[in-house]
Amino acid sequence: MKNIRNFCIIAHIDHGKSTLADRMLDITATVTEREKQDQLLDNMDLERERGITIKSHAIQMNHNYNGEAYKFNLIDTPGHVDFSYEVSRSIAACEGALLIVDATQGIQAQTISNLYLALEHDLEIIPILNKIDLPSSNPEEIGDQIIDLIGCTREDILLASAKTGEGVAEILDAIVERIPAPEGDPEAPLQALIFDSVFNSYRGIEAIFRVKNGVIKKGQRVKFMNTGKEYDADEIGTLKLVKDPQKQISAGDVGYIISGIKEAKEVKVGDTITSKESPATTAIAGFEEVKPMVYAGIYPVDTDEFEELRTSLEKLQLNDASLTFEAETSAALGFGFRCGFLGMLHMEIIQERLEREFNMTVITTVPNVSYYAYTKKDPDERLIVNNPSDYPDPAILERIEEPYIKAQVITKSEFVGAVMTLCIEKRGEIVGQTYLTSERVELTFDMPLAEIVFDFYDRLKTISKGYASFDYHPVGYRASNLVKVDILLNAEPVDALSALIHKSKAEDIGRKMCVKLKELIPRQQFLIAIQAAIGAKIISRETLSALRKDVTAKCYGGDISRKRKLLEKQKAGKKRMRQLGNVEVPQQAFLAVLKLN
Ligand code: GTP
C-alpha cells in the first residue's frame, strides 16, 4: 500500500486535463499507440466531439522513483456542473489532486468549487500552471491567484506544458513525494467505494471502485450495501486503458468489477461493495441518490413513433442511470414522456443522442424544475410538481416551494456590475464577493434554480464578453410566489407552452412570449391570435395576420431544380412542426420562453 498513489485532476474545461493525462501515460509507458487508437474508437462519439468528459474513468500507471516501483491510479472527474455529485465521489476515492490552471486564463469557477470539494476531503493539492509554452502565459500573476487561493508558496507551484512535455516528469515525482499513500486495513471486512460505472453492452455494467478496507476477490459473493443487491464478482481487475483482470484487489487500490449487471440503475455512484460472507457493519459515508434537477417533455414529432421513443429512452437509461422518464399526455402534443435530467447540458446530450443514435425526431418542451406544492386540504402533504400542467388550482393552493442553488461566478472586475445586475434580475441575492486578484472577482449568489434554466448561461457570457465562469450547487427548497402562465393559440390553451413563473415577472414574460411566438410561428392561411393568460385573465395578445398569397409559386415557378430544393427544405422543416388545433407550430416555439431577450 505504501507504493500506491491515488489522485484526480481538477481543472476547468480546456485547461489541459486530457492532454496532461495523455502525456503522463506516454512518459510512464502505460499505453502503446495501438491501445490508444482502440481506446479512442471505444469512446462515445458525442463525448469526443464536445470535448467534455461526460463519464469519468480511472487509469493505472507505473512510475519508478529512486529505484522503487510505484503504482498510480489517476481517477478522472467529469468536467461539468451537472455532474457535481459524481465529482464528489471521485474525489472521495483519492488522497491527492493535481490542480491544473491554464497559465493564460487563470482560475475559473468550476476549478474553485472542485478545489473546495478536494480540500473538504483533505486531499493534498499539487498546483500546476499549464501551457507555459504559450507566449501569452502569465505564470507570475496566475501563480499569485493560486497562492491566495490555497495558501501554498511559490515553490510549491509546478510549471508545465502538457503539449511539449516540459515539467511533466517533475509532476510524476511530486505525486510520489507529496501525495500520501492510502490508508486502510486489508484485514478488515471489505468496503469498496463505487465512484463510477461504465456501460458495456456485452458484459453488463462495470463498476469502478476504490477499496477502502479489506480485499475483494474474484468469484466472491458481494453485496452492494445501499441497494441491498448481491452479485458474484465474475471478473475483477485494474484499468490500464485495457482491462487487466486480477485475482484480488486490496485496500488502497482501484479496480473494476463485472458481475452481470444489466442496468445502470443498479450501480449507484457512492454505494459500498462489501462481502456477503463477512460484511462490513457500515457503508462508506456520503451516499446520495442522484435526483434529476430539470424536467422537460419529450414528444415524437411523428405521433406513431411513441413506442419507438419509449424503447430508445429505455436503452439510453441502461447506460445513463441519471435519466428518468415516465409517460405523459399533452392535449397539444399527444403521447410523450416527462424526462428528468441532471441539468441543461444533460438534457441537450439526451436529445442529441436520441437523434443521432436512435434516429428519432423529437420535440422538447420548455424545461422546468421540480416544485413542491402544498394544498389547503392537507398542508403537510407534499405534492411534487414536475410538469406545469400538474400545478394545483391556485384556489386550493396553500404554498409552493422551489429549489434554490448557491451560484458561483468568477469574472473580471470590470464586469462585476453587469453580473450583479443579471443575478438580481434572476431573483438572486448576493452572499459573497471576493477579489481573487485586483482583476478577478468571485461572486456568490443564492438564487432559484429555475432562473438558470431560463437563459442564464448565454446572457452571462454575453454581458461578460466571455470572461465569466459559472458553477452551482443545490441548497434546498424555499417558499416562492409562482403563477402559471398559459399560452393560447386562437383561444385554445397549449399545455406544452405553459410555464411556472415568479409573480413579479409573469406579466412581462407573458408579453415577451407572445411577441416571440409571433416571430417564430410562420404565417398561415388564416389569422392567428396569440395570447398569454394567468388563470382566466388575459395578460397579453399578439396577432399574426393571414398569409395573403403564395409568393413562392411565382418566384420559383420556372426553375424545376430550385423548386425541388425548396420542397426538400420545406419537408425537412416540416419534420419539426406540430399541428396544434389548426395552427402549425415549429420546435423553436416550444423553447421560445428560454430565449426572450
Ligand atoms: P476537457 O476534456 O474539455 O475537459 O478539456 P481538457 O481540460 O482535458 O483540455 P485538453 O487537454 O483537451 O486541452 C485543451 C486544449 O489546450 C487542446 O487544444 C490542447 O491541445 C491544448 N493544450 C493542452 N495543454 C497545452 C499546453 O501545455 N500548451 C499548449 N500550447 N496547449 C495545450
Coordinates of N, CA, C and O and ligand atoms in Angstrom, one line a residue, residues 11-20 50-53 130-134 160-164, ligand 1:
A11 N -9.5 20.7 -13.0 CA -9.2 21.7 -14.0 C -10.5 22.1 -14.6 O -11.5 21.4 -14.7
H12 N -10.4 23.3 -15.1 CA -11.5 23.8 -15.9 C -11.4 23.2 -17.3 O -10.4 22.9 -17.8
I13 N -12.6 23.1 -18.0 CA -12.6 22.6 -19.3 C -11.6 23.4 -20.2 O -11.5 24.6 -20.1
D14 N -10.8 22.6 -21.0 CA -9.8 23.2 -21.9 C -8.5 23.7 -21.2 O -7.7 24.2 -21.9
H15 N -8.4 23.5 -20.0 CA -7.1 23.9 -19.4 C -6.0 22.8 -19.5 O -4.9 23.1 -19.2
G16 N -6.4 21.7 -20.1 CA -5.4 20.7 -20.5 C -5.4 19.4 -19.7 O -4.4 18.7 -19.7
K17 N -6.5 19.1 -19.1 CA -6.5 17.8 -18.3 C -6.2 16.6 -19.2 O -5.4 15.8 -18.8
S18 N -7.0 16.5 -20.3 CA -6.8 15.3 -21.1 C -5.4 15.2 -21.7 O -4.7 14.2 -21.7
T19 N -4.9 16.4 -22.1 CA -3.5 16.4 -22.7 C -2.5 16.0 -21.7 O -1.6 15.2 -21.9
L20 N -2.6 16.5 -20.5 CA -1.6 16.2 -19.4 C -1.7 14.7 -19.1 O -0.7 14.0 -18.9
R50 N -17.7 16.9 -28.2 CA -17.9 18.0 -27.3 C -16.7 18.4 -26.4 O -16.6 19.4 -25.8
G51 N -15.7 17.4 -26.4 CA -14.5 17.6 -25.6 C -14.9 17.8 -24.1 O -14.3 18.5 -23.4
I52 N -15.9 17.1 -23.7 CA -16.2 17.1 -22.3 C -16.2 15.7 -21.7 O -16.7 14.8 -22.4
T53 N -15.6 15.5 -20.6 CA -15.5 14.2 -20.0 C -16.9 13.9 -19.4 O -17.1 14.3 -18.3
N130 N -0.2 25.2 -16.3 CA 0.0 24.5 -17.6 C 0.0 25.6 -18.7 O -0.3 26.7 -18.6
K131 N 0.5 25.1 -19.9 CA 0.6 25.9 -21.1 C 1.6 27.0 -21.0 O 1.4 28.1 -21.6
I132 N 2.7 26.7 -20.3 CA 3.7 27.8 -20.1 C 4.5 27.9 -21.4 O 5.3 28.9 -21.6
D133 N 4.3 27.0 -22.4 CA 4.9 27.2 -23.7 C 4.3 28.4 -24.5 O 4.9 28.9 -25.4
L134 N 3.1 28.8 -24.1 CA 2.5 29.9 -24.9 C 3.0 31.2 -24.5 O 3.2 31.5 -23.3
A160 N 4.4 23.7 -16.2 CA 4.4 22.6 -17.1 C 3.8 23.0 -18.5 O 3.0 24.0 -18.6
S161 N 4.1 22.2 -19.5 CA 3.4 22.3 -20.7 C 3.0 20.9 -21.1 O 3.9 20.0 -21.4
A162 N 1.8 20.6 -21.0 CA 1.3 19.2 -21.3 C 1.5 19.0 -22.8 O 1.7 17.8 -23.2
K163 N 1.6 20.1 -23.6 CA 1.8 19.9 -25.0 C 3.2 19.5 -25.4 O 3.4 18.5 -26.1
T164 N 4.2 20.2 -24.8 CA 5.6 19.8 -25.2 C 6.1 18.7 -24.2 O 7.1 18.1 -24.5
Ligands
GTP1 P1 -11.9 18.8 -21.5 O1 -11.5 17.4 -22.0 O2 -12.8 19.6 -22.4 O3 -12.2 18.9 -20.0 O4 -10.6 19.7 -21.6 P2 -9.2 19.4 -21.0 O5 -9.0 20.2 -19.8 O6 -8.9 17.9 -21.0 O7 -8.2 20.1 -22.1 P3 -7.4 19.4 -23.3 O8 -6.4 18.5 -22.7 O9 -8.4 18.8 -24.2 O10 -6.7 20.7 -23.8 C1 -7.5 21.8 -24.4 C2 -6.7 22.4 -25.5 O11 -5.5 23.0 -25.0 C3 -6.3 21.5 -26.6 O12 -6.4 22.1 -27.8 C4 -4.8 21.2 -26.2 O13 -4.1 20.8 -27.3 C5 -4.4 22.5 -25.6 N1 -3.3 22.3 -24.6 C6 -3.3 21.5 -23.5 N2 -2.1 21.6 -22.9 C7 -1.4 22.5 -23.5 C8 -0.1 23.1 -23.3 O14 0.6 22.8 -22.4 N3 0.3 24.1 -24.2 C9 -0.5 24.4 -25.3 N4 0.0 25.3 -26.1 N5 -1.7 23.9 -25.5 C10 -2.1 23.0 -24.6

